[in-house]
Amino acid sequence: MPRSPLRSALRELSLDLAALVWPTACVACGAPDRDCCDACDRDVRGWRSPQEFDIAGVPCVACDLYEGALRAVLVAFKHDGRYGCHRRIAERFAPALRAAMLRSPEAPFIVPMPSRPRSVRRRGYHHLEVLIDAALRRSPVRAPRLRALRTTRGRSGQVGLSSADRERNARRISLRRSMAARVRGRPIVLVDDIVTTGASVRAARDVLEAAGARVVGVAVVCVAVRRDSLGDSAKMSTNL
């Protein structure tokens, strides 16, 4: 809903006062006095039809490519502790999540990809769970979020790994024992922030389907295209 002129003016005044006490700069372009300037804010929040592609037979819905202001805001939220950035991302992500949910005739469970415990402790929050909850508040479609997956020993970050190493590393996840009965026979929508080769999504799908669940769709914020990667990432770049 658009802000009223009075609300907009009061918001700008409060941000100006805050910038005097806590100097800041736009996480995307570096402009002073705002965590995200008006131009970059419009770019991040700007509505675009969710883009669809396929990962090993599972339909996936994404907001956009991993670039520009959306990339900068996502990095700030995920890695730099800029918790407030989640609202902008969630507003953009909500239509993609809703499109993935509507692929199931019954309400699916929303399952985020697992984060390493060390990463969650470092940032102070599970970033995907925060995004999912904020996106669901913006959606007329309701579904429960379920923390069904966990990482296992030896799992590392995917950044910088080759495609083959990504596949091996992505397999270091498992289903939480307490979740086995809950997911059996149920439709699942997987959620991730960035898809590159699709290795993590494929691994999560296999773990869930081995437990009897049905992965009906995947919702992601961004698709990153690797120049050294063929197959799925090449098809993604064509469709986006």
Coordinates of C-alpha atoms in Angstrom, one line a residue:
M1 CA 0.0 0.0 0.0
P2 CA 1.5 3.4 -0.9
R3 CA 2.4 5.7 1.9
S4 CA 0.5 8.9 2.5
P5 CA 2.4 12.1 1.8
L6 CA 2.4 12.8 5.6
R7 CA 3.8 9.4 6.5
S8 CA 6.4 9.7 3.8
A9 CA 7.5 13.1 5.0
L10 CA 7.7 11.8 8.6
R11 CA 9.6 8.8 7.5
E12 CA 12.2 10.9 5.6
L13 CA 12.6 13.2 8.6
S14 CA 13.2 10.3 11.0
L15 CA 15.8 8.8 8.6
D16 CA 17.5 12.2 8.3
L17 CA 17.7 12.4 12.1
A18 CA 19.0 8.9 12.3
A19 CA 21.7 9.5 9.7
L20 CA 23.0 12.4 11.8
V21 CA 23.5 10.1 14.8
W22 CA 24.4 6.9 12.9
P23 CA 26.0 7.8 9.5
T24 CA 25.3 5.3 6.9
A25 CA 25.4 4.7 3.1
C26 CA 23.4 2.8 0.5
V27 CA 24.4 -0.8 0.5
A28 CA 23.9 -0.9 -3.3
C29 CA 25.4 2.4 -4.7
G30 CA 27.1 4.1 -1.7
A31 CA 24.9 7.2 -1.7
P32 CA 25.0 8.8 1.8
D33 CA 22.4 8.9 4.6
R34 CA 20.3 5.8 3.7
D35 CA 20.9 2.1 4.1
C36 CA 19.2 1.8 0.7
C37 CA 18.6 5.0 -1.3
D38 CA 15.3 5.8 -3.0
A39 CA 16.5 4.7 -6.5
C40 CA 18.0 1.4 -5.3
D41 CA 14.9 0.8 -3.1
R42 CA 12.7 1.2 -6.1
D43 CA 14.9 -1.2 -8.0
V44 CA 14.8 -3.9 -5.3
R45 CA 11.0 -3.6 -4.6
G46 CA 10.0 -3.1 -8.2
W47 CA 7.5 -5.7 -9.3
R48 CA 8.5 -8.1 -12.0
S49 CA 6.7 -11.3 -13.0
P50 CA 8.4 -14.2 -11.3
Q51 CA 10.5 -16.2 -13.7
E52 CA 10.2 -20.0 -14.0
F53 CA 12.7 -22.7 -14.9
D54 CA 13.4 -26.3 -14.2
I55 CA 15.9 -28.0 -11.8
A56 CA 16.1 -31.7 -12.5
G57 CA 12.4 -32.0 -13.1
V58 CA 11.3 -29.7 -10.2
P59 CA 9.7 -26.4 -11.3
C60 CA 11.5 -23.4 -9.8
V61 CA 10.4 -19.8 -9.5
A62 CA 12.8 -16.9 -9.0
C63 CA 12.6 -13.2 -8.6
D64 CA 15.5 -12.2 -10.8
L65 CA 19.2 -12.7 -11.6
Y66 CA 21.8 -12.3 -8.9
E67 CA 22.9 -8.8 -9.8
G68 CA 22.4 -5.1 -9.3
A69 CA 20.7 -3.6 -6.3
L70 CA 18.9 -6.9 -5.4
R71 CA 22.2 -8.7 -5.1
A72 CA 23.7 -5.9 -3.0
V73 CA 20.8 -5.8 -0.6
L74 CA 20.7 -9.6 -0.3
V75 CA 24.4 -9.7 0.5
A76 CA 24.0 -7.0 3.1
F77 CA 21.2 -9.0 4.8
K78 CA 22.9 -12.4 4.6
H79 CA 26.5 -11.5 5.3
D80 CA 26.7 -8.0 6.8
G81 CA 24.1 -8.1 9.5
R82 CA 21.7 -5.6 7.8
Y83 CA 18.6 -7.2 9.2
G84 CA 16.3 -4.4 8.1
C85 CA 17.0 -5.2 4.5
H86 CA 14.8 -8.3 4.7
R87 CA 11.7 -6.3 4.3
R88 CA 12.7 -5.1 0.8
I89 CA 13.7 -8.6 -0.3
A90 CA 10.6 -10.2 1.1
E91 CA 8.3 -7.7 -0.8
R92 CA 10.0 -8.8 -4.0
F93 CA 10.1 -12.5 -3.0
A94 CA 6.5 -12.9 -2.0
P95 CA 5.1 -13.3 -5.5
A96 CA 7.7 -16.0 -6.3
L97 CA 6.9 -17.9 -3.1
R98 CA 3.2 -17.7 -3.8
A99 CA 3.6 -19.0 -7.3
A100 CA 5.5 -22.0 -6.1
M101 CA 2.9 -22.7 -3.3
L102 CA 0.0 -22.6 -5.8
R103 CA 1.5 -25.6 -7.7
S104 CA 0.1 -27.8 -4.9
P105 CA -3.7 -28.4 -4.6
E106 CA -3.2 -28.7 -0.8
A107 CA -1.3 -26.4 1.5
P108 CA 2.4 -27.4 1.3
F109 CA 5.0 -27.2 4.0
I110 CA 7.6 -24.4 3.3
V111 CA 11.0 -25.9 3.9
P112 CA 14.1 -23.6 3.9
M113 CA 17.5 -24.8 2.8
P114 CA 19.5 -25.4 5.9
S115 CA 22.3 -23.1 7.1
R116 CA 25.4 -24.1 8.9
P117 CA 25.0 -23.5 12.7
R118 CA 28.1 -21.3 12.7
S119 CA 26.7 -19.1 10.0
V120 CA 23.4 -18.7 11.9
R121 CA 25.3 -17.8 15.1
R122 CA 27.4 -15.3 13.3
R123 CA 24.6 -13.3 11.7
G124 CA 22.2 -13.8 14.7
Y125 CA 19.3 -15.1 12.6
H126 CA 18.3 -17.8 10.1
H127 CA 18.1 -15.5 7.1
L128 CA 15.8 -17.8 5.0
E129 CA 13.3 -18.3 7.8
V130 CA 13.2 -14.5 8.3
L131 CA 12.5 -14.0 4.6
I132 CA 9.9 -16.7 4.4
D133 CA 8.0 -15.4 7.4
A134 CA 8.0 -11.8 6.0
A135 CA 7.0 -13.0 2.6
L136 CA 4.1 -15.1 3.9
R137 CA 2.8 -12.0 5.8
R138 CA 2.5 -10.4 2.4
S139 CA 0.7 -13.3 0.8
P140 CA -3.0 -14.3 0.9
V141 CA -1.9 -17.9 0.6
R142 CA -1.0 -19.5 3.9
A143 CA 1.3 -22.5 4.6
P144 CA 3.3 -23.6 7.6
R145 CA 7.1 -23.2 7.6
L146 CA 9.0 -26.3 8.7
R147 CA 12.7 -26.5 9.7
A148 CA 13.0 -30.1 8.3
L149 CA 16.6 -30.1 7.1
R150 CA 20.0 -29.8 8.7
T151 CA 23.6 -29.7 7.6
T152 CA 25.9 -32.5 8.5
R153 CA 29.6 -32.6 9.4
G154 CA 32.0 -31.3 6.8
R155 CA 29.5 -29.0 5.1
S156 CA 31.1 -25.7 4.0
G157 CA 30.0 -22.7 2.0
Q158 CA 29.5 -23.2 -1.7
V159 CA 31.1 -20.0 -2.8
G160 CA 34.3 -20.6 -4.8
L161 CA 33.8 -24.4 -5.2
S162 CA 33.8 -26.1 -8.6
S163 CA 30.6 -27.6 -9.9
A164 CA 31.8 -31.1 -8.9
D165 CA 32.8 -29.9 -5.4
R166 CA 29.4 -28.2 -5.1
E167 CA 27.6 -31.5 -5.8
R168 CA 29.7 -33.3 -3.1
N169 CA 29.4 -30.5 -0.6
A170 CA 25.6 -30.1 -1.2
R171 CA 25.0 -33.7 -0.2
R172 CA 26.1 -33.0 3.3
I173 CA 22.5 -32.5 4.6
S174 CA 20.0 -34.7 6.2
L175 CA 16.4 -34.8 7.4
R176 CA 15.9 -34.1 11.1
R177 CA 14.7 -37.3 12.8
S178 CA 11.8 -35.5 14.4
M179 CA 10.5 -34.4 11.0
A180 CA 10.3 -37.8 9.3
A181 CA 6.7 -38.5 10.1
R182 CA 5.6 -35.0 9.5
V183 CA 6.9 -34.8 5.9
R184 CA 5.9 -38.3 4.8
G185 CA 3.3 -38.0 2.0
R186 CA 3.2 -34.2 2.2
P187 CA 3.8 -31.6 -0.5
I188 CA 6.9 -29.5 0.0
V189 CA 8.1 -26.1 -1.4
L190 CA 11.8 -25.7 -1.0
V191 CA 13.2 -22.2 -0.5
D192 CA 16.7 -20.9 -1.1
D193 CA 18.2 -17.5 -1.5
I194 CA 20.5 -18.1 -4.5
V195 CA 20.6 -20.9 -7.1
T196 CA 23.8 -21.4 -9.1
T197 CA 24.2 -24.9 -10.3
G198 CA 21.2 -26.3 -8.5
A199 CA 23.3 -28.8 -6.5
S200 CA 21.9 -27.8 -3.1
V201 CA 18.3 -27.9 -4.3
R202 CA 18.7 -31.3 -5.9
A203 CA 20.3 -32.7 -2.7
A204 CA 17.5 -31.4 -0.6
R205 CA 14.9 -32.8 -2.9
D206 CA 16.5 -36.2 -2.8
V207 CA 16.6 -36.2 1.0
L208 CA 13.0 -35.2 1.3
E209 CA 11.7 -37.6 -1.3
A210 CA 13.7 -40.4 0.3
A211 CA 11.6 -39.7 3.4
G212 CA 8.3 -40.0 1.4
A213 CA 7.7 -36.3 0.9
R214 CA 6.7 -34.7 -2.5
V215 CA 8.7 -31.7 -3.6
V216 CA 6.3 -29.8 -5.7
G217 CA 8.3 -26.6 -6.3
V218 CA 11.2 -24.4 -5.4
A219 CA 11.2 -20.7 -4.7
V220 CA 14.4 -18.7 -4.8
V221 CA 15.3 -15.0 -4.6
C222 CA 18.0 -15.0 -7.2
V223 CA 19.7 -17.1 -9.9
A224 CA 23.4 -16.7 -10.3
V225 CA 24.9 -17.7 -13.6
R226 CA 28.4 -19.2 -13.5
R227 CA 30.5 -18.9 -16.6
D228 CA 32.3 -22.2 -15.9
S229 CA 29.0 -24.0 -15.4
L230 CA 26.9 -25.7 -18.1
G231 CA 23.6 -27.6 -17.9
D232 CA 21.1 -26.2 -15.4
S233 CA 22.7 -22.7 -15.0
A234 CA 22.8 -22.3 -18.8
K235 CA 19.1 -23.1 -19.0
M236 CA 18.4 -20.7 -16.2
S237 CA 20.1 -17.8 -17.9
T238 CA 18.1 -18.4 -21.1
N239 CA 14.8 -18.4 -19.2
L240 CA 15.6 -15.4 -17.1

